[in-house]
Coordinates of N, CA, C and O and ligand atoms in Angstrom, one line a residue:
M441 N 4.4 23.3 -19.3 CA 3.2 22.9 -18.9 C 2.9 21.7 -17.7 O 3.7 20.8 -18.1
K442 N 2.2 22.0 -16.7 CA 2.1 20.7 -15.9 C 0.8 20.3 -16.0 O -0.4 21.1 -16.0
A443 N 0.6 18.7 -16.0 CA -0.6 18.0 -16.1 C -0.5 17.0 -15.0 O 0.4 16.4 -14.6
L444 N -1.7 17.0 -14.3 CA -2.0 15.9 -13.3 C -2.9 14.8 -13.9 O -4.1 15.1 -14.5
I445 N -2.4 13.7 -13.8 CA -3.1 12.4 -14.1 C -3.7 11.9 -13.0 O -3.0 11.4 -12.1
I446 N -4.9 11.3 -13.0 CA -5.5 11.0 -11.7 C -6.2 9.6 -12.3 O -7.3 9.6 -13.0
D447 N -5.7 8.3 -12.0 CA -6.2 7.2 -12.6 C -5.9 6.1 -11.6 O -4.8 6.4 -11.0
D448 N -7.0 5.3 -11.2 CA -6.4 4.2 -10.4 C -6.0 3.1 -10.7 O -5.2 2.1 -10.4
S449 N -5.9 3.1 -12.4 CA -5.0 2.0 -13.0 C -3.4 2.5 -13.5 O -3.5 3.6 -14.2
A450 N -2.6 1.8 -12.8 CA -1.2 2.2 -13.5 C -1.2 2.1 -14.9 O -0.3 3.1 -15.3
T451 N -1.6 1.3 -15.5 CA -1.5 0.8 -16.9 C -2.2 2.2 -17.7 O -1.5 2.9 -18.5
M452 N -3.6 2.8 -17.3 CA -4.0 3.7 -17.7 C -3.1 5.0 -17.7 O -2.7 5.7 -18.6
R453 N -2.3 5.2 -16.4 CA -1.8 6.3 -16.2 C -0.7 6.2 -17.1 O -0.4 7.4 -17.5
K454 N -0.1 5.1 -17.4 CA 1.0 5.0 -18.3 C 0.8 5.3 -19.9 O 1.4 5.9 -20.1
I455 N -0.5 4.9 -20.1 CA -1.0 5.1 -21.3 C -0.9 6.8 -21.8 O -0.8 7.4 -22.7
V456 N -2.0 7.2 -20.7 CA -2.0 8.8 -20.8 C -0.8 9.6 -20.4 O -0.5 10.6 -21.1
R457 N 0.2 9.2 -19.7 CA 1.4 9.6 -19.8 C 2.2 9.9 -21.0 O 2.7 10.7 -21.6
G458 N 1.9 8.5 -21.9 CA 2.6 8.5 -23.0 C 2.1 9.1 -24.4 O 2.8 9.9 -25.0
S459 N 0.9 9.4 -23.9 CA 0.2 10.2 -25.0 C 0.4 12.0 -24.5 O 0.6 12.5 -25.7
L460 N 0.6 12.1 -23.4 CA 1.0 13.7 -23.2 C 2.5 14.0 -23.9 O 2.9 14.7 -24.1
E461 N 3.4 12.8 -23.6 CA 4.8 13.0 -23.8 C 4.8 13.1 -25.3 O 5.6 13.5 -25.8
A462 N 3.6 12.5 -26.2 CA 3.8 12.2 -27.4 C 3.6 13.8 -27.8 O 4.2 14.2 -29.1
I463 N 2.9 14.3 -27.1 CA 2.3 16.0 -27.4 C 3.7 16.8 -27.4 O 4.0 17.7 -28.4
G464 N 4.5 16.4 -26.1 CA 5.5 17.2 -26.0 C 5.2 18.3 -24.8 O 4.2 18.8 -25.0
G465 N 6.1 18.7 -24.1 CA 6.0 20.1 -23.4 C 5.4 19.7 -21.9 O 5.2 20.9 -21.5
F466 N 5.4 18.8 -21.6 CA 4.4 18.5 -20.3 C 5.4 18.2 -19.2 O 6.4 17.0 -19.4
E467 N 5.1 18.6 -18.0 CA 5.6 17.7 -16.6 C 4.7 17.1 -16.3 O 3.6 17.7 -16.1
I468 N 4.7 16.0 -15.7 CA 3.5 15.4 -15.4 C 3.7 14.8 -14.2 O 4.4 14.2 -13.4
E469 N 2.4 15.0 -13.2 CA 2.4 14.5 -11.9 C 1.2 13.4 -11.7 O 0.2 13.6 -12.8
E470 N 1.3 12.2 -11.3 CA 0.3 11.3 -11.1 C -0.3 11.2 -9.7 O 0.2 11.4 -8.8
A471 N -1.5 10.6 -9.5 CA -2.5 10.4 -8.3 C -3.0 9.0 -8.6 O -3.9 9.3 -9.6
E472 N -3.3 8.4 -7.7 CA -3.9 7.0 -7.9 C -5.3 7.0 -7.5 O -6.1 6.1 -8.0
N473 N -5.7 8.3 -6.9 CA -7.5 8.4 -6.7 C -7.6 9.9 -6.5 O -6.5 10.6 -6.4
C474 N -8.8 10.1 -6.4 CA -9.1 11.6 -6.6 C -8.9 12.4 -5.5 O -8.3 13.5 -5.3
D475 N -9.0 11.6 -4.1 CA -8.6 12.3 -2.9 C -7.1 12.5 -2.5 O -6.8 13.4 -2.2
E476 N -6.2 11.7 -3.3 CA -4.8 11.8 -3.4 C -4.7 13.2 -4.2 O -3.8 14.1 -4.1
G477 N -5.4 13.2 -5.3 CA -5.1 14.3 -6.3 C -5.6 15.4 -5.7 O -5.1 16.6 -5.8
L478 N -6.7 15.6 -5.3 CA -7.4 16.8 -4.5 C -6.3 17.4 -3.3 O -6.0 18.4 -3.4
K479 N -5.7 16.5 -2.7 CA -4.9 16.7 -1.6 C -3.6 17.3 -1.9 O -3.0 18.4 -1.6
K480 N -2.9 16.8 -3.1 CA -1.9 17.6 -4.1 C -2.2 19.4 -4.3 O -1.3 19.8 -4.2
L481 N -3.5 19.2 -4.9 CA -3.9 20.5 -5.5 C -4.1 21.4 -4.3 O -3.8 22.6 -4.4
L482 N -4.8 21.0 -3.4 CA -5.1 21.9 -2.0 C -3.8 22.2 -1.3 O -3.4 23.2 -0.6
G483 N -2.5 21.0 -1.6 CA -1.5 21.5 -1.1 C -0.4 22.3 -1.5 O 0.6 22.7 -1.3
G484 N -0.8 22.8 -2.7 CA -0.2 23.8 -3.5 C 0.4 23.4 -4.7 O 1.1 24.2 -5.4
L485 N -0.1 22.0 -5.3 CA 0.5 21.4 -6.5 C -0.1 22.6 -7.6 O -1.3 22.8 -7.7
V486 N 0.6 23.3 -8.6 CA 0.0 24.0 -9.6 C 0.0 23.3 -10.8 O 1.4 23.1 -11.3
V487 N -1.2 23.1 -11.3 CA -1.2 22.5 -12.8 C -1.8 23.2 -14.0 O -2.8 24.1 -13.5
N488 N -1.4 22.9 -15.1 CA -2.2 23.6 -16.2 C -3.7 22.7 -16.9 O -4.3 23.2 -17.7
L489 N -3.5 21.6 -16.4 CA -4.4 20.4 -16.7 C -4.7 19.5 -16.0 O -3.5 18.7 -15.4
I490 N -6.0 18.9 -15.8 CA -6.0 17.5 -15.1 C -6.9 16.6 -16.1 O -7.6 17.1 -16.7
L491 N -6.3 15.4 -16.2 CA -7.2 14.3 -16.8 C -7.3 13.3 -15.5 O -6.6 12.8 -14.8
V492 N -8.6 13.1 -15.7 CA -9.1 12.3 -14.6 C -10.1 11.5 -15.0 O -10.9 11.4 -15.8
D493 N -9.9 10.2 -14.5 CA -11.0 8.8 -14.7 C -12.1 9.1 -14.1 O -12.0 9.7 -13.1
W494 N -13.1 8.5 -14.6 CA -14.3 8.7 -13.7 C -14.5 7.6 -12.8 O -14.8 8.2 -11.6
N495 N -14.3 6.3 -13.0 CA -14.6 5.5 -12.2 C -13.2 4.9 -11.3 O -12.3 4.5 -11.5
M496 N -13.5 5.3 -9.9 CA -12.2 4.9 -9.1 C -12.6 4.6 -7.5 O -13.7 5.4 -7.0
P497 N -11.9 4.0 -6.9 CA -12.4 3.6 -5.7 C -12.6 5.0 -4.8 O -11.6 5.7 -5.2
G498 N -13.2 5.3 -3.8 CA -13.4 6.4 -3.4 C -14.0 7.6 -3.9 O -15.1 7.1 -4.9
M499 N -13.6 8.7 -4.2 CA -14.4 9.8 -4.9 C -14.2 9.6 -6.2 O -13.3 9.1 -6.9
T500 N -15.2 9.6 -7.0 CA -15.3 9.7 -8.7 C -15.1 10.8 -9.2 O -14.7 11.8 -8.5
G501 N -14.5 10.7 -10.6 CA -14.0 11.7 -11.2 C -15.3 13.1 -11.3 O -14.6 14.1 -11.4
I502 N -16.5 12.4 -11.2 CA -17.3 13.5 -11.2 C -17.3 14.2 -10.1 O -17.6 15.7 -10.1
D503 N -17.3 13.6 -8.9 CA -17.4 14.6 -7.7 C -16.1 15.3 -7.5 O -16.1 16.3 -6.9
F504 N -15.0 14.7 -8.0 CA -13.8 15.5 -8.0 C -14.0 16.6 -8.8 O -13.5 17.8 -8.5
T505 N -14.6 16.5 -10.0 CA -14.9 17.7 -10.9 C -15.4 18.7 -10.0 O -15.1 19.9 -10.2
K506 N -16.7 18.5 -9.7 CA -17.4 19.5 -9.0 C -16.8 20.0 -7.7 O -17.2 21.2 -7.4
S507 N -15.9 19.3 -7.0 CA -14.9 19.9 -5.9 C -14.1 21.0 -6.4 O -14.0 21.9 -5.7
I508 N -13.5 20.7 -7.7 CA -12.4 21.4 -8.1 C -13.3 22.7 -8.7 O -12.8 23.9 -8.4
R509 N -14.3 22.7 -9.3 CA -15.2 23.7 -9.8 C -15.6 24.5 -8.6 O -16.0 25.7 -8.7
G510 N -15.9 23.9 -7.4 CA -16.3 24.7 -6.1 C -15.3 25.3 -5.6 O -15.6 26.0 -4.5
T511 N -14.1 25.2 -5.7 CA -13.0 25.9 -4.9 C -12.3 26.9 -6.0 O -11.7 26.6 -6.8
P512 N -12.6 28.0 -5.3 CA -12.0 29.3 -6.2 C -10.7 29.1 -6.8 O -10.5 29.5 -7.9
A513 N -9.7 28.8 -6.1 CA -8.2 28.7 -6.3 C -8.3 27.5 -7.3 O -7.1 27.9 -8.0
L514 N -8.8 26.8 -7.5 CA -8.6 25.3 -8.4 C -9.6 25.6 -9.7 O -9.6 25.1 -10.7
S515 N -10.6 26.7 -9.5 CA -11.7 26.0 -10.2 C -11.9 26.3 -12.0 O -12.3 26.1 -12.6
K516 N -10.6 27.3 -12.4 CA -10.4 27.4 -13.6 C -9.5 26.3 -14.5 O -9.3 26.5 -15.6
I517 N -9.0 25.3 -13.6 CA -8.3 24.4 -14.3 C -9.0 23.6 -15.2 O -9.9 23.1 -15.1
P518 N -8.4 23.7 -16.5 CA -9.0 22.7 -17.3 C -9.2 21.1 -16.9 O -7.8 20.7 -16.6
I519 N -10.4 20.5 -17.0 CA -10.4 19.1 -16.8 C -10.8 18.5 -18.2 O -11.6 18.5 -18.5
V520 N -10.1 17.1 -18.2 CA -10.5 16.4 -19.4 C -10.9 14.8 -18.3 O -10.2 14.3 -18.0
M521 N -12.2 14.7 -19.0 CA -12.7 13.2 -18.2 C -12.0 11.9 -19.2 O -12.2 12.3 -20.3
I522 N -11.5 10.8 -18.6 CA -11.3 9.5 -19.2 C -12.1 8.5 -19.0 O -12.0 8.3 -17.7
T523 N -12.9 8.1 -19.7 CA -13.8 7.1 -19.4 C -14.0 6.1 -20.5 O -13.8 6.1 -21.5
S524 N -14.3 4.9 -19.9 CA -14.8 3.7 -21.3 C -16.5 4.0 -21.2 O -16.9 3.0 -22.3
N525 N -17.3 4.9 -20.8 CA -18.6 5.1 -21.0 C -18.9 6.1 -21.9 O -18.9 7.3 -21.6
A526 N -19.2 5.7 -23.0 CA -19.6 6.5 -24.2 C -21.1 7.2 -24.0 O -21.8 7.7 -24.9
E527 N -22.0 6.8 -23.2 CA -23.4 7.0 -23.3 C -23.6 8.3 -23.1 O -23.0 9.1 -22.3
K528 N -24.6 8.8 -23.7 CA -24.8 10.2 -23.9 C -25.2 10.9 -22.3 O -24.7 11.8 -22.2
E529 N -25.9 10.2 -21.8 CA -26.3 11.0 -20.4 C -24.9 10.9 -19.5 O -25.0 11.6 -18.6
H530 N -24.3 9.9 -19.8 CA -22.8 10.0 -18.8 C -22.0 11.3 -19.4 O -21.6 11.9 -18.6
V531 N -22.1 11.5 -20.6 CA -21.1 12.6 -21.1 C -21.8 13.9 -20.6 O -21.2 14.8 -20.2
L532 N -23.4 13.8 -20.5 CA -23.8 15.0 -20.3 C -23.6 15.1 -18.7 O -23.5 16.5 -18.7
S533 N -23.7 14.2 -17.7 CA -23.6 14.6 -16.3 C -21.8 14.9 -16.3 O -21.7 16.0 -15.3
A534 N -21.1 14.7 -17.0 CA -19.5 15.2 -16.8 C -19.5 16.6 -17.5 O -19.0 17.3 -16.5
V535 N -20.5 17.0 -18.4 CA -20.2 18.2 -18.7 C -21.0 19.2 -17.7 O -20.5 20.2 -17.4
M536 N -21.8 18.7 -17.2 CA -22.9 19.2 -15.8 C -21.9 19.6 -14.9 O -22.2 20.4 -14.3
A537 N -21.0 18.6 -14.6 CA -20.0 18.6 -13.5 C -19.2 19.7 -13.6 O -18.4 20.3 -12.5
G538 N -18.7 19.9 -15.2 CA -18.1 20.9 -15.4 C -16.6 20.7 -16.1 O -15.5 21.6 -16.1
V539 N -16.5 19.2 -16.8 CA -15.2 19.0 -17.4 C -15.4 19.9 -18.6 O -16.2 20.4 -19.4
N540 N -14.1 20.2 -19.3 CA -14.0 20.7 -20.2 C -14.1 19.9 -21.7 O -14.6 20.1 -22.6
D541 N -13.8 18.8 -21.5 CA -13.9 17.7 -22.4 C -13.9 16.3 -22.1 O -13.7 16.2 -20.5
Y542 N -14.5 15.5 -22.8 CA -14.6 14.1 -22.3 C -13.9 13.0 -23.4 O -14.2 13.4 -24.6
M543 N -13.3 12.0 -23.1 CA -12.7 11.2 -23.9 C -13.2 9.6 -23.5 O -13.1 9.3 -22.5
V544 N -13.4 8.8 -24.6 CA -13.7 7.7 -24.5 C -12.4 6.7 -24.8 O -12.1 6.8 -25.8
K545 N -12.5 5.6 -23.7 CA -11.1 4.7 -23.7 C -12.0 3.7 -24.8 O -13.1 3.3 -24.7
P546 N -11.0 3.1 -25.8 CA -9.6 3.5 -26.1 C -9.4 4.9 -27.2 O -10.6 4.7 -28.1
F547 N -8.8 5.6 -26.8 CA -8.7 6.7 -27.9 C -7.5 6.7 -28.5 O -6.5 5.9 -28.5
T548 N -7.7 7.4 -29.8 CA -6.4 7.5 -30.7 C -5.5 8.7 -30.3 O -6.1 9.4 -29.9
P549 N -4.0 8.5 -30.6 CA -3.2 9.5 -30.4 C -3.9 10.9 -30.9 O -3.4 11.9 -30.3
D550 N -4.3 10.9 -32.3 CA -4.8 12.0 -32.8 C -6.1 12.9 -32.1 O -5.9 13.7 -32.1
V551 N -7.1 11.9 -31.5 CA -8.4 12.3 -30.7 C -7.7 12.8 -29.4 O -8.1 14.0 -28.9
F552 N -6.5 12.1 -28.8 CA -6.1 12.9 -27.5 C -5.5 14.0 -27.7 O -5.8 14.7 -26.8
A553 N -4.7 14.2 -28.8 CA -4.0 15.3 -29.1 C -5.0 16.7 -29.0 O -4.8 17.4 -28.8
Q554 N -5.8 16.2 -29.9 CA -6.9 17.3 -30.3 C -7.6 17.7 -29.2 O -7.5 18.9 -29.0
K555 N -7.9 16.8 -28.3 CA -9.0 17.2 -27.4 C -8.1 18.0 -26.2 O -8.4 19.0 -25.4
I556 N -7.0 17.7 -26.0 CA -6.0 18.1 -25.0 C -5.3 19.6 -25.4 O -5.7 20.6 -24.5
K557 N -5.4 19.9 -26.5 CA -5.0 21.2 -27.1 C -6.3 21.9 -27.1 O -5.8 23.1 -26.8
K558 N -7.4 21.5 -27.3 CA -8.6 22.3 -27.3 C -8.9 22.8 -25.9 O -9.3 23.7 -25.5
A559 N -8.6 21.9 -24.8 CA -8.9 22.2 -23.3 C -8.0 23.0 -22.7 O -8.2 24.0 -22.2
L560 N -6.7 23.3 -23.4 CA -5.6 24.1 -23.1 C -5.8 25.5 -24.0 O -5.2 26.4 -23.7
G561 N -6.5 25.4 -24.9 CA -6.7 26.6 -25.7 C -5.8 26.9 -26.6 O -5.1 28.2 -27.1
I562 N -4.7 25.7 -27.0 CA -3.6 26.0 -27.7 C -3.9 25.1 -29.2 O -4.7 24.5 -29.3
Ligands
MG880 MG1 -10.8 3.7 -13.0

């Protein structure tokens, strides 16, 4: 299973990477912004799961999600949004943009594993 982590914070990428490794079975790619992530995917990187931060310099996680959902070759990839904003309207706009799930920081290993498995349908 291949996962792409997109987050401008190296610390957060490390936490998410560690959380995926705790579940096990993931080969992990990282990008430090959405443009870089999108470039990798359009360049042929094949992943089973994308974990994307909301707030980043440049393209936001929301715009990234809309772009993925609008690209036929990439549109089916499960996307889990990771953000510190738990407001209902934010969750709603993420869902409207097409994320499979939404995770609020800080998350517990249990919640993380549960949401990732649900997004992957495993
Ligand atoms: Mg950020």
